[in-house]
């Protein structure tokens, strides 16, 4: 068995996607609260006002996590719940929610893994320029201080930003996520640079303010290209493509990882973005490049690549009729093999898989249960690949399934169901899916159950 004895099996969610209580107890608006109100932004005009009502039902949800046997739960903090204007005034009732949640998790023997920013940016700060404002890293550092002062007597695992590629690219360039902007590349990359500085300032703040030794990381998307075959040429091409900035979008790994983990923007990115690359102040890289304890990485799928006649990467087709999730994402389990392997080789920092999972067409069946064999098969295939990466030497410390329960899937609204737990939104009833019972076995056996071919759900 490759999974280390102290491996952490967990699941994840994010504040705006589950909490609800969007305008309660003094919470300020976030860009997502406002974005959802614009016609045509979210499927069926849905929003996160109620979501899974986790704000009120967290005790029930923690009891479910305990039933599944989770060892860790990755949650995020809603910045505007704690600082309604994003800066300045603290809302004690907002802070108390996270206080209660952390206590409940620890009482259930579940370690909280706290992400400081998972996309719900305070609306008032957005009106002051948001990530484009050069003060935005300091706003984030000040907010971080409030959270760390309150929770670090109990919280020992922190992540700064979730998926900067998405909240910068999807939110500020494509305009299909909050705040819904379609800025030019120069502004997009400037906003991104400020987000990276915010990461660095937050790490400094956590280290300075923590009340006990803690571990700090970061959770970008792992944009991984996968070899179309086992040939050494295709493998080399896929590896090269994984670490390349090959277009003028934000959708790559190294632009967002190299500054944080190596202290510099990648050369090919600087060439690719040219005059649109951000200007880097003399101290900027020192701030961004803080020592980290782990490298969080969200991995779902990867595009296939093969070597052309010159050995250069070129796109390869996904197999005809190959499996697709309900989101129409490809199913490529090897992303949990090549991703951790290559990221470990390049960055030499222990890895946490901070998100992985799939959207499925789940519903409560006539027998009252939610049968989701596709998700069990998906997770089993992916986790076997992760085990292979670990067996070959990649240092991987934990795995967080996305998501503990069905939730608000951003522009897709409630259409996509990623949860181990089914949520019937009109009644807020929770039903454990077959995959939740299966995952319980995986956790209880530290991965041994992955090798049982005919697992019959309880
Ligand atoms: O739901 C999202 C999450 O918020 C960020 N990573 C991808 C998930 C699935 O789309």
Tab-separated table of C-alpha atoms and ligand atoms in Angstrom:
chain	number	residue	atom	x	y	z
A	1	UNK	CA	0.000	0.000	0.000
A	2	UNK	CA	1.491	3.314	-1.046
A	3	UNK	CA	-0.596	5.745	0.966
A	4	UNK	CA	1.482	6.841	3.940
A	5	UNK	CA	0.137	6.044	7.402
A	6	UNK	CA	-0.390	9.708	8.164
A	7	UNK	CA	-2.143	10.412	4.857
A	8	UNK	CA	-5.172	12.691	5.312
A	9	UNK	CA	-8.423	11.757	3.574
A	10	UNK	CA	-10.798	14.667	3.327
A	11	UNK	CA	-13.398	16.517	1.331
A	12	UNK	CA	-13.805	20.153	0.412
A	13	UNK	CA	-16.330	22.918	-0.147
A	14	UNK	CA	-16.249	26.706	-0.382
A	15	UNK	CA	-18.162	29.378	1.485
A	16	UNK	CA	-20.290	30.863	-1.279
A	17	UNK	CA	-21.111	27.448	-2.690
A	18	UNK	CA	-22.601	26.016	0.514
A	19	UNK	CA	-23.191	28.575	3.253
A	20	UNK	CA	-26.216	30.588	2.114
A	21	UNK	CA	-27.201	33.259	4.681
A	22	UNK	CA	-25.914	35.681	2.090
A	23	UNK	CA	-27.346	38.756	3.764
A	24	UNK	CA	-27.651	37.603	7.381
A	25	UNK	CA	-25.966	38.498	10.639
A	26	UNK	CA	-24.231	41.543	9.242
A	27	UNK	CA	-22.540	39.933	6.236
A	28	UNK	CA	-21.587	42.381	3.482
A	29	UNK	CA	-22.180	41.656	-0.209
A	30	UNK	CA	-19.582	39.859	-2.307
A	31	UNK	CA	-19.028	40.151	-6.027
A	32	UNK	CA	-20.821	36.805	-6.393
A	33	UNK	CA	-23.893	38.144	-4.572
A	34	UNK	CA	-24.004	40.973	-7.091
A	35	UNK	CA	-23.001	38.978	-10.177
A	36	UNK	CA	-25.825	36.461	-9.677
A	37	UNK	CA	-28.305	39.327	-9.814
A	38	UNK	CA	-27.269	40.315	-13.323
A	39	UNK	CA	-29.593	38.748	-15.902
A	40	UNK	CA	-28.088	35.935	-17.927
A	41	UNK	CA	-25.052	35.272	-15.748
A	42	UNK	CA	-26.059	32.073	-13.929
A	43	UNK	CA	-28.118	29.132	-15.123
A	44	UNK	CA	-31.822	29.770	-14.504
A	45	UNK	CA	-30.989	32.978	-12.633
A	46	UNK	CA	-29.921	30.980	-9.570
A	47	UNK	CA	-27.748	32.305	-6.755
A	48	UNK	CA	-26.056	31.372	-3.485
A	49	UNK	CA	-28.503	33.189	-1.201
A	50	UNK	CA	-29.497	29.916	0.480
A	51	UNK	CA	-27.296	27.311	-1.241
A	52	UNK	CA	-27.007	24.332	1.170
A	53	UNK	CA	-27.951	26.506	4.142
A	54	UNK	CA	-24.732	25.255	5.708
A	55	UNK	CA	-24.549	28.450	7.773
A	56	UNK	CA	-27.500	27.159	9.791
A	57	UNK	CA	-27.013	23.419	9.264
A	58	UNK	CA	-23.275	23.141	9.840
A	59	UNK	CA	-23.754	20.879	12.891
A	60	UNK	CA	-25.738	18.363	10.837
A	61	UNK	CA	-23.140	18.614	8.065
A	62	UNK	CA	-20.250	18.010	10.433
A	63	UNK	CA	-22.107	14.973	11.818
A	64	UNK	CA	-22.341	13.651	8.233
A	65	UNK	CA	-18.628	14.265	7.693
A	66	UNK	CA	-17.967	12.294	10.851
A	67	UNK	CA	-20.205	9.484	9.637
A	68	UNK	CA	-18.142	9.299	6.443
A	69	UNK	CA	-14.990	9.278	8.542
A	70	UNK	CA	-13.413	12.401	7.047
A	71	UNK	CA	-10.078	13.235	8.609
A	72	UNK	CA	-9.931	16.710	7.104
A	73	UNK	CA	-12.445	19.218	5.802
A	74	UNK	CA	-11.325	22.008	3.494
A	75	UNK	CA	-13.514	25.058	3.976
A	76	UNK	CA	-13.191	28.659	2.917
A	77	UNK	CA	-14.006	31.867	4.725
A	78	UNK	CA	-16.410	34.405	3.238
A	79	UNK	CA	-14.277	37.547	3.494
A	80	UNK	CA	-17.317	39.872	3.472
A	81	UNK	CA	-19.003	37.882	6.237
A	82	UNK	CA	-16.133	38.839	8.525
A	83	UNK	CA	-15.330	42.286	7.105
A	84	UNK	CA	-18.571	43.518	5.517
A	85	UNK	CA	-16.783	46.280	3.594
A	86	UNK	CA	-13.754	44.056	2.990
A	87	UNK	CA	-11.521	46.305	5.096
A	88	UNK	CA	-11.863	48.082	8.404
A	89	UNK	CA	-14.897	47.153	10.474
A	90	UNK	CA	-15.056	43.550	11.732
A	91	UNK	CA	-18.419	41.793	11.987
A	92	UNK	CA	-18.185	39.681	15.182
A	93	UNK	CA	-21.214	37.558	14.283
A	94	UNK	CA	-19.588	36.539	11.016
A	95	UNK	CA	-16.396	35.582	12.777
A	96	UNK	CA	-18.324	33.596	15.363
A	97	UNK	CA	-19.758	31.353	12.663
A	98	UNK	CA	-16.273	30.139	11.751
A	99	UNK	CA	-15.434	29.838	15.422
A	100	UNK	CA	-18.391	27.475	15.911
A	101	UNK	CA	-17.633	25.557	12.715
A	102	UNK	CA	-14.000	24.982	13.663
A	103	UNK	CA	-15.013	23.850	17.156
A	104	UNK	CA	-17.589	21.448	15.727
A	105	UNK	CA	-15.038	19.972	13.323
A	106	UNK	CA	-12.428	19.470	16.002
A	107	UNK	CA	-14.996	17.916	18.341
A	108	UNK	CA	-15.695	15.439	15.526
A	109	UNK	CA	-11.962	14.774	15.169
A	110	UNK	CA	-11.863	16.408	11.731
A	111	UNK	CA	-9.001	18.787	10.985
A	112	UNK	CA	-10.083	22.092	9.426
A	113	UNK	CA	-8.068	23.138	6.365
A	114	UNK	CA	-8.906	26.791	5.882
A	115	UNK	CA	-8.745	28.586	2.532
A	116	UNK	CA	-8.749	32.344	2.927
A	117	UNK	CA	-10.061	33.235	-0.512
A	118	UNK	CA	-12.268	31.078	-2.706
A	119	UNK	CA	-13.652	33.703	-5.105
A	120	UNK	CA	-16.290	35.646	-3.094
A	121	UNK	CA	-14.531	39.015	-3.152
A	122	UNK	CA	-16.026	41.815	-1.017
A	123	UNK	CA	-18.174	43.971	-3.276
A	124	UNK	CA	-17.126	47.227	-1.570
A	125	UNK	CA	-13.469	46.501	-2.325
A	126	UNK	CA	-14.370	45.668	-5.897
A	127	UNK	CA	-15.874	49.146	-6.133
A	128	UNK	CA	-12.497	50.469	-5.027
A	129	UNK	CA	-10.783	48.668	-7.897
A	130	UNK	CA	-10.678	45.131	-6.545
A	131	UNK	CA	-7.577	43.148	-7.511
A	132	UNK	CA	-6.525	46.001	-9.803
A	133	UNK	CA	-5.957	48.275	-6.835
A	134	UNK	CA	-2.299	48.194	-5.712
A	135	UNK	CA	-3.582	48.243	-2.118
A	136	UNK	CA	-5.390	44.939	-2.621
A	137	UNK	CA	-2.510	42.804	-1.232
A	138	UNK	CA	-2.628	44.857	1.990
A	139	UNK	CA	-6.406	44.520	2.219
A	140	UNK	CA	-5.934	40.769	1.995
A	141	UNK	CA	-3.163	40.784	4.593
A	142	UNK	CA	-5.358	42.784	7.008
A	143	UNK	CA	-8.247	40.379	6.522
A	144	UNK	CA	-5.874	37.434	7.020
A	145	UNK	CA	-4.737	38.909	10.333
A	146	UNK	CA	-8.318	39.030	11.617
A	147	UNK	CA	-8.896	35.378	10.733
A	148	UNK	CA	-5.588	34.126	12.072
A	149	UNK	CA	-6.014	36.058	15.331
A	150	UNK	CA	-9.364	34.381	15.828
A	151	UNK	CA	-8.780	30.827	14.627
A	152	UNK	CA	-5.103	29.964	14.809
A	153	UNK	CA	-5.330	28.690	18.357
A	154	UNK	CA	-7.159	25.757	16.708
A	155	UNK	CA	-6.498	25.884	12.968
A	156	UNK	CA	-3.083	24.609	11.857
A	157	UNK	CA	-3.530	24.285	8.080
A	158	UNK	CA	-3.995	27.343	5.893
A	159	UNK	CA	-4.321	28.013	2.199
A	160	UNK	CA	-4.236	31.496	0.745
A	161	UNK	CA	-5.900	31.561	-2.690
A	162	UNK	CA	-7.972	29.036	-4.554
A	163	UNK	CA	-7.364	28.741	-8.307
A	164	UNK	CA	-6.084	32.176	-9.316
A	165	UNK	CA	-6.256	31.017	-12.940
A	166	UNK	CA	-10.042	30.953	-12.563
A	167	UNK	CA	-10.934	33.953	-10.461
A	168	UNK	CA	-8.568	36.127	-12.487
A	169	UNK	CA	-9.149	34.561	-15.927
A	170	UNK	CA	-12.778	33.491	-15.766
A	171	UNK	CA	-13.816	36.491	-13.664
A	172	UNK	CA	-11.738	39.320	-15.139
A	173	UNK	CA	-11.027	38.238	-18.714
A	174	UNK	CA	-13.838	35.968	-19.921
A	175	UNK	CA	-16.421	37.689	-17.733
A	176	UNK	CA	-18.364	34.485	-17.102
A	177	UNK	CA	-17.691	34.432	-13.344
A	178	UNK	CA	-17.882	37.294	-10.848
A	179	UNK	CA	-17.130	40.105	-11.106
A	180	UNK	CA	-18.020	39.576	-14.776
A	181	UNK	CA	-15.323	41.781	-16.299
A	182	UNK	CA	-13.761	41.472	-19.727
A	183	UNK	CA	-10.559	43.389	-19.216
A	184	UNK	CA	-7.645	43.543	-21.598
A	185	UNK	CA	-4.750	41.172	-20.954
A	186	UNK	CA	-2.571	43.864	-19.413
A	187	UNK	CA	-5.161	44.634	-16.723
A	188	UNK	CA	-5.892	40.950	-16.217
A	189	UNK	CA	-2.231	40.190	-15.561
A	190	UNK	CA	-1.885	43.220	-13.331
A	191	UNK	CA	-4.825	41.970	-11.244
A	192	UNK	CA	-3.144	38.566	-11.196
A	193	UNK	CA	0.126	40.059	-10.012
A	194	UNK	CA	-1.678	41.760	-7.142
A	195	UNK	CA	-3.332	38.453	-6.261
A	196	UNK	CA	0.096	36.802	-6.124
A	197	UNK	CA	1.356	39.618	-3.904
A	198	UNK	CA	-1.706	39.106	-1.718
A	199	UNK	CA	-0.752	35.442	-1.410
A	200	UNK	CA	2.725	36.412	-0.248
A	201	UNK	CA	1.493	39.019	2.219
A	202	UNK	CA	-1.013	36.545	3.621
A	203	UNK	CA	1.696	33.924	4.169
A	204	UNK	CA	3.822	36.506	5.985
A	205	UNK	CA	0.831	37.481	8.093
A	206	UNK	CA	-0.056	33.912	9.000
A	207	UNK	CA	3.543	33.204	10.065
A	208	UNK	CA	3.695	36.420	12.090
A	209	UNK	CA	0.340	36.014	13.852
A	210	UNK	CA	-0.193	32.288	14.296
A	211	UNK	CA	-0.607	31.159	17.885
A	212	UNK	CA	0.955	27.759	17.233
A	213	UNK	CA	3.107	26.069	14.592
A	214	UNK	CA	1.125	25.730	11.403
A	215	UNK	CA	1.368	24.657	7.790
A	216	UNK	CA	0.729	27.096	4.971
A	217	UNK	CA	0.042	26.424	1.298
A	218	UNK	CA	-1.625	27.632	-1.871
A	219	UNK	CA	-4.206	25.971	-4.116
A	220	UNK	CA	-3.913	26.742	-7.837
A	221	UNK	CA	-5.410	24.584	-10.585
A	222	UNK	CA	-2.963	22.037	-11.899
A	223	UNK	CA	-3.192	22.582	-15.646
A	224	UNK	CA	-1.695	19.289	-16.794
A	225	UNK	CA	-1.231	17.890	-20.295
A	226	UNK	CA	-1.266	14.108	-20.571
A	227	UNK	CA	0.715	11.880	-22.931
A	228	UNK	CA	-1.450	10.330	-25.627
A	229	UNK	CA	0.644	7.128	-25.423
A	230	UNK	CA	3.349	5.539	-23.290
A	231	UNK	CA	6.082	6.487	-25.743
A	232	UNK	CA	8.964	8.454	-24.221
A	233	UNK	CA	8.465	11.101	-26.917
A	234	UNK	CA	4.807	11.657	-26.016
A	235	UNK	CA	5.619	11.704	-22.305
A	236	UNK	CA	8.349	14.295	-22.834
A	237	UNK	CA	6.011	16.384	-25.018
A	238	UNK	CA	3.230	16.287	-22.423
A	239	UNK	CA	5.633	17.235	-19.658
A	240	UNK	CA	6.963	20.154	-21.689
A	241	UNK	CA	3.418	21.303	-22.476
A	242	UNK	CA	2.433	21.068	-18.806
A	243	UNK	CA	5.163	23.530	-17.894
A	244	UNK	CA	4.636	25.876	-20.829
A	245	UNK	CA	2.763	29.122	-21.204
A	246	UNK	CA	1.582	28.350	-24.693
A	247	UNK	CA	-1.142	30.935	-25.263
A	248	UNK	CA	-2.215	34.400	-24.115
A	249	UNK	CA	-4.894	33.195	-21.705
A	250	UNK	CA	-4.416	32.690	-17.951
A	251	UNK	CA	-4.998	28.954	-18.325
A	252	UNK	CA	-1.589	27.474	-17.491
A	253	UNK	CA	0.279	26.261	-14.439
A	254	UNK	CA	3.655	27.950	-14.380
A	255	UNK	CA	2.621	31.616	-14.541
A	256	UNK	CA	0.799	31.045	-11.253
A	257	UNK	CA	3.126	28.507	-9.640
A	258	UNK	CA	6.664	29.548	-10.555
A	259	UNK	CA	6.576	32.990	-8.877
A	260	UNK	CA	5.182	31.457	-5.685
A	261	UNK	CA	7.396	28.383	-5.635
A	262	UNK	CA	10.509	29.430	-7.588
A	263	UNK	CA	10.502	33.200	-7.226
A	264	UNK	CA	10.154	34.178	-10.872
A	265	UNK	CA	7.712	34.374	-13.719
A	266	UNK	CA	8.496	31.752	-16.390
A	267	UNK	CA	10.590	33.043	-19.310
A	268	UNK	CA	8.214	31.710	-21.942
A	269	UNK	CA	5.321	33.455	-20.176
A	270	UNK	CA	7.169	36.749	-20.224
A	271	UNK	CA	7.784	36.268	-23.953
A	272	UNK	CA	4.208	35.166	-24.612
A	273	UNK	CA	2.579	38.073	-22.752
A	274	UNK	CA	5.215	40.584	-23.874
A	275	UNK	CA	4.226	44.186	-23.169
A	276	UNK	CA	1.118	42.962	-21.322
A	277	UNK	CA	3.188	41.312	-18.579
A	278	UNK	CA	2.910	43.169	-15.271
A	279	UNK	CA	5.678	45.426	-14.081
A	280	UNK	CA	7.388	43.743	-11.158
A	281	UNK	CA	8.572	45.974	-8.330
A	282	UNK	CA	12.023	45.346	-6.826
A	283	UNK	CA	10.592	43.666	-3.692
A	284	UNK	CA	7.647	41.936	-5.363
A	285	UNK	CA	9.200	38.528	-5.977
A	286	UNK	CA	10.591	38.394	-2.458
A	287	UNK	CA	7.053	38.959	-1.163
A	288	UNK	CA	5.433	36.460	-3.511
A	289	UNK	CA	8.087	33.769	-3.020
A	290	UNK	CA	7.443	32.853	0.626
A	291	UNK	CA	8.547	29.506	2.015
A	292	UNK	CA	5.535	27.168	1.971
A	293	UNK	CA	4.879	23.904	3.764
A	294	UNK	CA	2.792	22.289	1.059
A	295	UNK	CA	1.649	22.749	-2.480
A	296	UNK	CA	-2.124	22.428	-2.803
A	297	UNK	CA	-3.270	21.465	-6.259
A	298	UNK	CA	-6.745	21.079	-7.768
A	299	UNK	CA	-6.740	18.356	-10.414
A	300	UNK	CA	-9.739	17.268	-12.488
A	301	UNK	CA	-8.634	16.371	-16.013
A	302	UNK	CA	-5.988	17.033	-18.604
A	303	UNK	CA	-5.833	17.519	-22.361
A	304	UNK	CA	-3.993	14.873	-24.367
A	305	UNK	CA	-0.767	15.747	-26.117
A	306	UNK	CA	1.598	13.859	-28.421
A	307	UNK	CA	4.990	14.635	-29.926
A	308	UNK	CA	5.065	15.801	-33.539
A	309	UNK	CA	7.861	14.894	-35.940
A	310	UNK	CA	10.121	17.527	-34.354
A	311	UNK	CA	9.357	16.218	-30.861
A	312	UNK	CA	7.252	19.284	-30.079
A	313	UNK	CA	3.906	18.922	-28.257
A	314	UNK	CA	0.764	18.945	-30.337
A	315	UNK	CA	-2.841	18.308	-29.251
A	316	UNK	CA	-4.146	14.749	-29.554
A	317	UNK	CA	-7.829	13.817	-29.736
A	318	UNK	CA	-9.795	12.420	-26.847
A	319	UNK	CA	-10.861	8.839	-27.707
A	320	UNK	CA	-14.041	8.691	-29.740
A	321	UNK	CA	-16.984	8.156	-27.388
A	322	UNK	CA	-14.702	8.432	-24.346
A	323	UNK	CA	-16.358	9.051	-20.982
A	324	UNK	CA	-17.583	12.529	-20.083
A	325	UNK	CA	-18.938	13.797	-16.783
A	326	UNK	CA	-22.277	15.605	-16.505
A	327	UNK	CA	-20.261	18.821	-16.973
A	328	UNK	CA	-18.932	17.262	-20.208
A	329	UNK	CA	-15.439	17.203	-18.755
A	330	UNK	CA	-13.213	14.399	-19.971
A	331	UNK	CA	-12.330	11.573	-17.591
A	332	UNK	CA	-8.539	11.283	-17.425
A	333	UNK	CA	-7.455	9.476	-14.231
A	334	UNK	CA	-3.769	9.800	-15.196
A	335	UNK	CA	-3.942	13.463	-14.221
A	336	UNK	CA	-3.520	12.201	-10.643
A	337	UNK	CA	-0.415	10.317	-11.714
A	338	UNK	CA	1.421	12.745	-13.991
A	339	UNK	CA	0.293	15.865	-12.128
A	340	UNK	CA	1.712	14.994	-8.687
A	341	UNK	CA	4.757	13.325	-10.235
A	342	UNK	CA	5.757	16.315	-12.362
A	343	UNK	CA	4.841	18.957	-9.784
A	344	UNK	CA	6.885	17.103	-7.186
A	345	UNK	CA	9.832	16.883	-9.581
A	346	UNK	CA	9.697	20.607	-10.397
A	347	UNK	CA	8.835	22.146	-7.043
A	348	UNK	CA	9.983	19.567	-4.469
A	349	UNK	CA	7.239	20.609	-2.074
A	350	UNK	CA	4.870	18.031	-0.518
A	351	UNK	CA	1.589	18.017	-2.399
A	352	UNK	CA	-1.991	18.081	-1.191
A	353	UNK	CA	-4.662	17.269	-3.741
A	354	UNK	CA	-6.967	20.047	-2.615
A	355	UNK	CA	-9.767	19.214	-5.075
A	356	UNK	CA	-10.742	16.311	-7.312
A	357	UNK	CA	-14.125	14.892	-8.207
A	358	UNK	CA	-16.866	14.863	-10.816
A	359	UNK	CA	-20.327	16.176	-11.593
A	360	UNK	CA	-22.826	13.373	-12.100
A	361	UNK	CA	-26.526	13.119	-12.959
A	362	UNK	CA	-27.568	12.127	-9.437
A	363	UNK	CA	-31.103	11.942	-8.060
A	364	UNK	CA	-32.940	10.136	-5.271
A	365	UNK	CA	-34.075	6.851	-6.759
A	366	UNK	CA	-37.304	5.012	-6.078
A	367	UNK	CA	-35.612	3.036	-3.321
A	368	UNK	CA	-34.824	6.313	-1.545
A	369	UNK	CA	-31.084	6.068	-2.206
A	370	UNK	CA	-28.701	7.890	-4.499
A	371	UNK	CA	-26.779	5.375	-6.603
A	372	UNK	CA	-23.767	6.973	-8.267
A	373	UNK	CA	-21.628	4.140	-9.650
A	374	UNK	CA	-19.958	6.493	-12.125
A	375	UNK	CA	-18.565	8.583	-9.275
A	376	UNK	CA	-17.283	5.498	-7.442
A	377	UNK	CA	-15.592	4.271	-10.602
A	378	UNK	CA	-14.216	7.751	-11.348
A	379	UNK	CA	-12.757	8.219	-7.871
A	380	UNK	CA	-11.418	4.695	-7.778
A	381	UNK	CA	-9.606	5.130	-11.098
A	382	UNK	CA	-8.203	8.505	-10.085
A	383	UNK	CA	-7.089	7.401	-6.631
A	384	UNK	CA	-5.358	4.316	-8.028
A	385	UNK	CA	-3.335	6.658	-10.225
A	386	UNK	CA	-2.522	8.815	-7.233
A	387	UNK	CA	-1.356	5.728	-5.394
A	388	UNK	CA	0.906	4.922	-8.350
A	389	UNK	CA	2.449	8.403	-8.227
A	390	UNK	CA	3.103	8.008	-4.500
A	391	UNK	CA	4.568	4.530	-5.022
A	392	UNK	CA	7.004	6.056	-7.516
A	393	UNK	CA	8.161	8.676	-5.046
A	394	UNK	CA	5.890	11.710	-5.320
A	395	UNK	CA	5.350	13.212	-1.889
A	396	UNK	CA	1.587	13.528	-1.466
A	397	UNK	CA	0.157	14.179	1.979
A	398	UNK	CA	-3.581	14.369	1.508
A	399	UNK	CA	-6.542	14.129	-0.806
A	400	UNK	CA	-9.677	16.273	-0.647
A	401	UNK	CA	-12.604	15.052	-2.684
A	402	UNK	CA	-14.678	17.808	-4.299
A	403	UNK	CA	-17.159	18.083	-2.849
A	404	UNK	CA	-18.551	16.953	0.469
A	405	UNK	CA	-22.058	17.825	-0.744
A	406	UNK	CA	-23.829	19.074	-3.844
A	407	UNK	CA	-23.615	22.847	-3.985
A	408	UNK	CA	-23.839	26.028	-6.028
A	409	UNK	CA	-21.607	25.414	-9.029
A	410	UNK	CA	-20.996	29.070	-9.964
A	411	UNK	CA	-22.321	29.969	-13.441
A	412	UNK	CA	-23.857	26.503	-13.703
A	413	UNK	CA	-26.037	27.130	-10.649
A	414	UNK	CA	-27.355	23.947	-9.038
A	415	UNK	CA	-27.285	21.990	-12.305
A	416	UNK	CA	-24.005	20.232	-11.581
A	417	UNK	CA	-23.881	17.845	-8.627
A	418	UNK	CA	-20.362	17.156	-7.360
A	419	UNK	CA	-21.226	15.942	-3.845
A	420	UNK	CA	-20.662	12.759	-1.905
A	421	UNK	CA	-23.873	13.847	-0.234
A	422	UNK	CA	-26.997	14.663	-2.219
A	423	UNK	CA	-28.758	17.880	-1.290
A	424	UNK	CA	-32.476	18.186	-2.024
A	425	UNK	CA	-32.516	21.978	-2.207
A	426	UNK	CA	-36.264	22.607	-1.664
A	427	UNK	CA	-36.239	20.635	1.622
A	428	UNK	CA	-32.500	20.840	2.402
A	429	UNK	CA	-32.604	17.117	3.086
A	430	UNK	CA	-29.184	15.443	2.876
A	431	UNK	CA	-28.842	11.898	1.520
A	432	UNK	CA	-25.516	10.088	1.519
A	433	UNK	CA	-24.792	8.827	-1.973
A	434	UNK	CA	-23.346	5.342	-2.519
A	435	UNK	CA	-20.009	7.062	-3.147
A	436	UNK	CA	-20.040	8.456	0.399
A	437	UNK	CA	-20.327	4.937	1.846
A	438	UNK	CA	-17.648	3.741	-0.554
A	439	UNK	CA	-15.340	6.629	0.372
A	440	UNK	CA	-15.865	5.742	4.044
A	441	UNK	CA	-14.374	2.319	3.291
A	442	UNK	CA	-11.469	3.865	1.397
A	443	UNK	CA	-10.702	6.113	4.352
A	444	UNK	CA	-11.113	3.356	6.939
A	445	UNK	CA	-8.671	1.120	5.032
A	446	UNK	CA	-6.256	3.931	4.107
A	447	UNK	CA	-6.836	3.171	0.451
A	448	UNK	CA	-6.827	-0.618	0.559
A	449	UNK	CA	-10.507	-0.682	-0.509
A	450	UNK	CA	-9.450	0.832	-3.839
A	451	UNK	CA	-8.181	-2.618	-4.762
A	452	UNK	CA	-11.500	-4.368	-4.182
A	453	UNK	CA	-13.041	-4.845	-7.580
A	454	UNK	CA	-16.594	-5.624	-6.620
A	455	UNK	CA	-17.265	-3.294	-3.751
A	456	UNK	CA	-20.924	-3.513	-2.847
A	457	UNK	CA	-22.167	-0.270	-1.288
A	458	UNK	CA	-23.590	-0.651	2.198
B	1	LIG	O1	-16.789	24.032	-7.760
B	1	LIG	C1	-15.521	24.305	-8.252
B	1	LIG	C2	-14.643	24.894	-7.176
B	1	LIG	O2	-15.203	26.018	-6.590
B	1	LIG	C3	-13.305	25.291	-7.768
B	1	LIG	N1	-12.711	24.180	-8.476
B	1	LIG	C4	-13.527	23.451	-9.411
B	1	LIG	C5	-14.850	23.058	-8.788
B	1	LIG	C6	-15.721	22.313	-9.794
B	1	LIG	O3	-15.986	23.121	-10.894
